[in-house]
mmCIF file of C-alpha atoms in Angstrom:
data_model
loop_
_atom_site.group_PDB
_atom_site.id
_atom_site.type_symbol
_atom_site.label_atom_id
_atom_site.label_comp_id
_atom_site.label_asym_id
_atom_site.label_seq_id
_atom_site.Cartn_x
_atom_site.Cartn_y
_atom_site.Cartn_z
ATOM 1 C CA MET A 1 -87.180 39.436 0.589
ATOM 2 C CA ALA A 2 -90.558 37.836 -0.173
ATOM 3 C CA VAL A 3 -91.555 40.762 -2.406
ATOM 4 C CA ILE A 4 -88.192 40.707 -4.178
ATOM 5 C CA VAL A 5 -88.537 36.975 -4.828
ATOM 6 C CA ALA A 6 -92.116 37.508 -6.015
ATOM 7 C CA LEU A 7 -90.693 39.743 -8.733
ATOM 8 C CA GLY A 8 -89.190 36.551 -10.172
ATOM 9 C CA ALA A 9 -92.719 35.148 -10.429
ATOM 10 C CA PHE A 10 -93.771 38.396 -12.130
ATOM 11 C CA LEU A 11 -91.077 38.032 -14.782
ATOM 12 C CA MET A 12 -91.683 34.306 -15.280
ATOM 13 C CA THR A 13 -95.413 34.891 -15.800
ATOM 14 C CA LEU A 14 -94.702 37.518 -18.432
ATOM 15 C CA PHE A 15 -92.210 35.159 -20.063
ATOM 16 C CA GLY A 16 -94.869 32.442 -20.192
ATOM 17 C CA GLY A 17 -97.299 34.808 -21.901
ATOM 18 C CA TRP A 18 -94.623 35.928 -24.340
ATOM 19 C CA THR A 19 -93.882 32.292 -25.161
ATOM 20 C CA ALA A 20 -97.595 31.652 -25.760
ATOM 21 C CA GLN A 21 -97.339 33.967 -28.724
ATOM 22 C CA ARG A 22 -94.137 32.340 -29.980
ATOM 23 C CA VAL A 23 -94.521 28.752 -28.801
ATOM 24 C CA THR A 24 -91.764 26.348 -29.786
ATOM 25 C CA ASP A 25 -91.455 22.583 -29.870
ATOM 26 C CA ARG A 26 -89.416 22.687 -26.616
ATOM 27 C CA ARG A 27 -92.332 23.748 -24.415
ATOM 28 C CA HIS A 28 -92.842 20.146 -23.246
ATOM 29 C CA LEU A 29 -89.368 20.110 -21.686
ATOM 30 C CA VAL A 30 -90.045 23.300 -19.736
ATOM 31 C CA LEU A 31 -93.365 21.959 -18.481
ATOM 32 C CA GLY A 32 -91.784 18.607 -17.606
ATOM 33 C CA LEU A 33 -89.191 20.344 -15.461
ATOM 34 C CA ALA A 34 -91.800 22.606 -13.871
ATOM 35 C CA GLY A 35 -93.946 19.587 -13.002
ATOM 36 C CA GLY A 36 -90.981 17.880 -11.350
ATOM 37 C CA LEU A 37 -90.142 20.963 -9.305
ATOM 38 C CA MET A 38 -93.750 21.313 -8.145
ATOM 39 C CA LEU A 39 -94.008 17.630 -7.257
ATOM 40 C CA GLY A 40 -90.760 17.768 -5.298
ATOM 41 C CA VAL A 41 -91.727 20.862 -3.327
ATOM 42 C CA ALA A 42 -95.201 19.536 -2.502
ATOM 43 C CA GLY A 43 -94.015 16.126 -1.300
ATOM 44 C CA LEU A 44 -90.495 16.747 -0.018
ATOM 45 C CA ASP A 45 -90.774 20.189 1.525
ATOM 46 C CA LEU A 46 -94.289 21.552 2.043
ATOM 47 C CA LEU A 47 -95.890 18.432 3.468
ATOM 48 C CA PRO A 48 -93.111 17.690 6.029
ATOM 49 C CA GLU A 49 -93.104 21.342 7.164
ATOM 50 C CA ALA A 50 -96.888 21.384 7.454
ATOM 51 C CA MET A 51 -96.855 18.138 9.455
ATOM 52 C CA GLU A 52 -94.327 19.608 11.878
ATOM 53 C CA ALA A 53 -96.214 22.887 12.355
ATOM 54 C CA ALA A 54 -99.780 21.543 12.387
ATOM 55 C CA GLY A 55 -99.508 17.875 13.244
ATOM 56 C CA GLN A 56 -102.451 17.670 15.652
ATOM 57 C CA GLU A 57 -104.716 14.759 14.824
ATOM 58 C CA VAL A 58 -108.362 14.953 13.819
ATOM 59 C CA LEU A 59 -110.068 11.558 14.148
ATOM 60 C CA GLY A 60 -106.693 9.875 14.029
ATOM 61 C CA VAL A 61 -105.368 11.745 10.969
ATOM 62 C CA PRO A 62 -102.888 14.671 11.233
ATOM 63 C CA GLN A 63 -104.560 18.002 10.531
ATOM 64 C CA ALA A 64 -101.912 19.006 8.012
ATOM 65 C CA LEU A 65 -102.428 15.793 6.051
ATOM 66 C CA LEU A 66 -106.190 16.378 5.929
ATOM 67 C CA LEU A 67 -105.597 19.876 4.608
ATOM 68 C CA PHE A 68 -103.099 18.533 2.075
ATOM 69 C CA VAL A 69 -105.760 16.193 0.693
ATOM 70 C CA GLY A 70 -108.302 18.999 0.954
ATOM 71 C CA GLY A 71 -106.098 21.285 -1.124
ATOM 72 C CA PHE A 72 -105.841 18.616 -3.809
ATOM 73 C CA LEU A 73 -109.622 18.155 -3.849
ATOM 74 C CA LEU A 74 -110.268 21.904 -3.826
ATOM 75 C CA ALA A 75 -108.040 22.428 -6.861
ATOM 76 C CA HIS A 76 -109.768 19.505 -8.580
ATOM 77 C CA LEU A 77 -113.213 20.959 -7.773
ATOM 78 C CA VAL A 78 -112.329 24.384 -9.150
ATOM 79 C CA GLU A 79 -110.913 22.839 -12.324
ATOM 80 C CA ARG A 80 -114.020 20.699 -12.822
ATOM 81 C CA LEU A 81 -116.386 23.616 -12.235
ATOM 82 C CA LEU A 82 -114.541 25.667 -14.842
ATOM 83 C CA ALA A 83 -114.648 22.753 -17.282
ATOM 84 C CA ALA A 84 -118.388 22.290 -16.708
ATOM 85 C CA ARG A 85 -118.997 25.973 -17.221
ATOM 86 C CA HIS A 86 -117.089 25.921 -20.493
ATOM 87 C CA ALA A 87 -119.115 22.912 -21.670
ATOM 88 C CA ALA A 88 -122.416 24.523 -20.643
ATOM 89 C CA HIS A 89 -121.618 27.560 -22.766
ATOM 90 C CA GLY A 90 -120.886 25.399 -25.787
ATOM 91 C CA ALA A 91 -117.165 25.720 -26.366
ATOM 92 C CA TYR A 92 -117.618 23.914 -29.678
ATOM 93 C CA ASP A 93 -120.384 23.755 -32.227
ATOM 94 C CA GLY A 94 -121.563 20.679 -34.047
ATOM 95 C CA GLY A 95 -118.850 21.001 -36.650
ATOM 96 C CA GLY A 96 -116.062 21.016 -34.132
ATOM 97 C CA HIS A 97 -115.477 24.761 -34.346
ATOM 98 C CA ARG A 98 -114.983 26.813 -31.201
ATOM 99 C CA HIS A 99 -117.609 29.474 -30.476
ATOM 100 C CA HIS A 100 -116.498 32.977 -29.573
ATOM 101 C CA ALA A 101 -117.363 33.348 -25.862
ATOM 102 C CA PRO A 102 -115.110 36.127 -24.575
ATOM 103 C CA GLN A 103 -116.691 36.156 -21.114
ATOM 104 C CA ILE A 104 -115.700 32.525 -20.532
ATOM 105 C CA GLY A 105 -112.103 33.258 -21.422
ATOM 106 C CA MET A 106 -112.093 36.253 -19.086
ATOM 107 C CA ALA A 107 -113.611 34.212 -16.239
ATOM 108 C CA ALA A 108 -111.043 31.446 -16.642
ATOM 109 C CA ALA A 109 -108.215 33.995 -16.730
ATOM 110 C CA ALA A 110 -109.615 35.699 -13.615
ATOM 111 C CA ALA A 111 -109.484 32.355 -11.796
ATOM 112 C CA MET A 112 -105.837 32.004 -12.789
ATOM 113 C CA ILE A 113 -105.142 35.499 -11.464
ATOM 114 C CA GLY A 114 -106.723 34.525 -8.145
ATOM 115 C CA HIS A 115 -104.477 31.485 -8.058
ATOM 116 C CA SER A 116 -101.431 33.666 -8.739
ATOM 117 C CA LEU A 117 -102.442 35.950 -5.861
ATOM 118 C CA MET A 118 -102.455 32.944 -3.526
ATOM 119 C CA ASP A 119 -99.049 31.983 -4.898
ATOM 120 C CA GLY A 120 -97.694 35.298 -3.664
ATOM 121 C CA ILE A 121 -99.265 34.804 -0.247
ATOM 122 C CA ALA A 122 -97.651 31.360 -0.134
ATOM 123 C CA ILE A 123 -94.230 32.916 -0.807
ATOM 124 C CA GLY A 124 -94.698 35.454 1.974
ATOM 125 C CA ALA A 125 -96.028 32.854 4.408
ATOM 126 C CA ALA A 126 -93.149 30.503 3.626
ATOM 127 C CA PHE A 127 -90.574 33.232 4.300
ATOM 128 C CA GLN A 128 -92.233 33.759 7.667
ATOM 129 C CA ALA A 129 -91.521 30.083 8.387
ATOM 130 C CA GLY A 130 -87.846 30.480 7.430
ATOM 131 C CA GLY A 131 -85.519 31.496 4.615
ATOM 132 C CA GLY A 132 -84.961 27.927 3.405
ATOM 133 C CA MET A 133 -88.695 27.282 3.192
ATOM 134 C CA GLY A 134 -89.206 30.592 1.415
ATOM 135 C CA VAL A 135 -86.609 29.772 -1.232
ATOM 136 C CA THR A 136 -88.045 26.338 -2.008
ATOM 137 C CA VAL A 137 -91.649 27.569 -2.156
ATOM 138 C CA ALA A 138 -90.540 30.480 -4.346
ATOM 139 C CA LEU A 139 -88.802 27.954 -6.604
ATOM 140 C CA ALA A 140 -92.053 26.046 -7.042
ATOM 141 C CA VAL A 141 -94.130 29.162 -7.635
ATOM 142 C CA ILE A 142 -91.695 30.698 -10.110
ATOM 143 C CA SER A 143 -91.312 27.419 -11.999
ATOM 144 C CA HIS A 144 -95.024 26.960 -12.615
ATOM 145 C CA ASP A 145 -95.749 30.645 -13.202
ATOM 146 C CA PHE A 146 -94.375 30.083 -16.695
ATOM 147 C CA ALA A 147 -97.336 27.775 -17.301
ATOM 148 C CA ASP A 148 -99.697 30.249 -15.582
ATOM 149 C CA GLY A 149 -98.610 33.043 -17.897
ATOM 150 C CA PHE A 150 -98.796 30.787 -20.928
ATOM 151 C CA ASN A 151 -102.285 29.558 -20.035
ATOM 152 C CA THR A 152 -103.637 32.981 -19.000
ATOM 153 C CA TYR A 153 -102.777 34.485 -22.362
ATOM 154 C CA THR A 154 -103.883 31.401 -24.287
ATOM 155 C CA VAL A 155 -107.283 30.907 -22.645
ATOM 156 C CA THR A 156 -108.136 34.613 -22.874
ATOM 157 C CA SER A 157 -107.376 34.836 -26.593
ATOM 158 C CA LEU A 158 -108.723 31.353 -27.362
ATOM 159 C CA TYR A 159 -112.300 32.426 -26.617
ATOM 160 C CA GLY A 160 -112.284 35.404 -28.946
ATOM 161 C CA ASN A 161 -110.936 38.206 -26.748
ATOM 162 C CA GLU A 162 -108.843 40.891 -28.392
ATOM 163 C CA ARG A 163 -105.076 40.792 -27.994
ATOM 164 C CA ARG A 164 -105.097 43.850 -25.714
ATOM 165 C CA ARG A 165 -107.453 42.077 -23.311
ATOM 166 C CA ALA A 166 -105.267 38.990 -23.283
ATOM 167 C CA LEU A 167 -102.229 41.149 -22.546
ATOM 168 C CA ALA A 168 -104.104 42.984 -19.779
ATOM 169 C CA MET A 169 -105.041 39.699 -18.078
ATOM 170 C CA LEU A 170 -101.460 38.489 -18.480
ATOM 171 C CA LEU A 171 -100.164 41.634 -16.754
ATOM 172 C CA ALA A 172 -102.686 41.202 -13.930
ATOM 173 C CA ALA A 173 -101.583 37.582 -13.470
ATOM 174 C CA ALA A 174 -97.943 38.709 -13.349
ATOM 175 C CA LEU A 175 -98.642 41.404 -10.733
ATOM 176 C CA ALA A 176 -100.785 39.142 -8.533
ATOM 177 C CA PRO A 177 -97.886 37.236 -6.826
ATOM 178 C CA VAL A 178 -96.167 40.526 -5.951
ATOM 179 C CA VAL A 179 -99.373 41.883 -4.408
ATOM 180 C CA GLY A 180 -99.917 38.632 -2.509
ATOM 181 C CA ALA A 181 -96.373 38.563 -1.142
ATOM 182 C CA ALA A 182 -96.570 42.246 -0.136
ATOM 183 C CA SER A 183 -99.802 41.607 1.781
ATOM 184 C CA THR A 184 -97.988 39.243 4.154
ATOM 185 C CA LEU A 185 -95.809 42.146 5.307
ATOM 186 C CA LEU A 186 -98.864 43.444 7.151
ATOM 187 C CA PHE A 187 -99.400 40.347 9.289
ATOM 188 C CA THR A 188 -97.651 37.279 10.707
ATOM 189 C CA MET A 189 -99.395 33.918 10.594
ATOM 190 C CA PRO A 190 -99.448 31.836 13.813
ATOM 191 C CA ARG A 191 -97.296 28.732 13.361
ATOM 192 C CA GLU A 192 -100.222 26.288 13.427
ATOM 193 C CA LEU A 193 -102.227 28.350 10.938
ATOM 194 C CA LEU A 194 -99.158 28.654 8.728
ATOM 195 C CA GLY A 195 -98.682 24.875 8.800
ATOM 196 C CA GLY A 196 -102.293 24.336 7.817
ATOM 197 C CA TYR A 197 -102.024 26.806 4.973
ATOM 198 C CA LEU A 198 -98.825 25.224 3.676
ATOM 199 C CA GLY A 199 -100.531 21.819 3.770
ATOM 200 C CA LEU A 200 -103.507 23.150 1.802
ATOM 201 C CA PHE A 201 -101.241 24.866 -0.710
ATOM 202 C CA GLY A 202 -99.114 21.727 -1.037
ATOM 203 C CA GLY A 203 -102.151 19.664 -1.968
ATOM 204 C CA ALA A 204 -103.223 22.194 -4.600
ATOM 205 C CA LEU A 205 -99.661 22.284 -5.932
ATOM 206 C CA LEU A 206 -99.621 18.500 -6.228
ATOM 207 C CA TYR A 207 -102.851 18.607 -8.196
ATOM 208 C CA LEU A 208 -101.469 21.213 -10.593
ATOM 209 C CA ALA A 209 -98.369 19.100 -11.147
ATOM 210 C CA ALA A 210 -100.102 15.721 -11.489
ATOM 211 C CA ALA A 211 -103.309 16.691 -13.281
ATOM 212 C CA GLU A 212 -102.362 19.755 -15.309
ATOM 213 C CA ILE A 213 -98.655 20.357 -15.909
ATOM 214 C CA LEU A 214 -97.298 16.813 -16.402
ATOM 215 C CA PRO A 215 -100.155 15.532 -18.617
ATOM 216 C CA GLU A 216 -99.746 18.637 -20.776
ATOM 217 C CA ALA A 217 -95.993 18.056 -20.941
ATOM 218 C CA HIS A 218 -96.421 14.472 -22.170
ATOM 219 C CA HIS A 219 -99.532 15.000 -24.307
ATOM 220 C CA ARG A 220 -97.826 15.588 -27.646
ATOM 221 C CA HIS A 221 -94.280 14.617 -26.701
ATOM 222 C CA PRO A 222 -94.219 11.436 -24.576
ATOM 223 C CA ALA A 223 -90.437 11.425 -24.873
ATOM 224 C CA GLY A 224 -87.822 10.166 -22.463
ATOM 225 C CA SER A 225 -86.293 13.648 -22.385
ATOM 226 C CA THR A 226 -89.503 15.062 -20.891
ATOM 227 C CA LEU A 227 -89.503 12.396 -18.178
ATOM 228 C CA LEU A 228 -85.829 13.098 -17.499
ATOM 229 C CA CYS A 229 -86.633 16.791 -16.963
ATOM 230 C CA THR A 230 -89.337 15.830 -14.468
ATOM 231 C CA VAL A 231 -87.013 13.547 -12.501
ATOM 232 C CA THR A 232 -84.328 16.259 -12.587
ATOM 233 C CA GLY A 233 -86.798 18.742 -11.117
ATOM 234 C CA VAL A 234 -87.642 16.414 -8.210
ATOM 235 C CA ALA A 235 -83.970 15.633 -7.575
ATOM 236 C CA PHE A 236 -83.082 19.314 -7.586
ATOM 237 C CA VAL A 237 -85.709 20.109 -4.938
ATOM 238 C CA TRP A 238 -84.462 17.187 -2.848
ATOM 239 C CA LEU A 239 -80.952 18.653 -3.041
ATOM 240 C CA VAL A 240 -82.103 22.187 -2.207
ATOM 241 C CA THR A 241 -84.207 20.924 0.701
ATOM 242 C CA GLY A 242 -81.290 18.919 2.074
ATOM 243 C CA ILE A 243 -78.943 21.909 1.873
ATOM 244 C CA ALA A 244 -81.540 24.171 3.549
ATOM 245 C CA GLU A 245 -81.833 21.742 6.475
#
């Protein structure tokens, strides 16, 4: 089931890359909804499940909560390191024109592929915790894989890589969740380890929603319709979580 669901992430990633070549003015609505879904899953589903499975305290703070914060900080650190690397290589010249630095685009895309691989592992791990958890985590992964596909293609081509390279990285990013989900068929995570992992993943997911997806959604279109899509995404996850319980 996890591998079958991961195929949805595969298709959504490809759809995101396809849209990157034919972007429309409605992209902000899609990203607003994706951000709401990710926020809802991180706060309403992943964190409570992680607290239940790995709630032992470390210096008075639940282990799962520490890992949740750690996941947020880890995602922030990776994003900052990539940004610093781009700046060090001179993404722009003095006239405001972007230099051609294909290796930077490939490195950034490779990081996104690694993230997509972990997405697949998260789907498989969540299905080990239960079908309801698997469905809600898959919902979050599939919803933001549109943005992953869009960004993978965009960042690869933005730095001067040929179209075939951008398409190759897009395909790798699409296959990564399937490979990650399939890998969990070979092992079963202990409940406490699973809870810790879900907490870490939840924190990273929150960062992606709060620092990447939602700001991008509102950057050029700070419209009420975008905010409504975000609230709808959170409400939908709340409903799905309640039904699963």
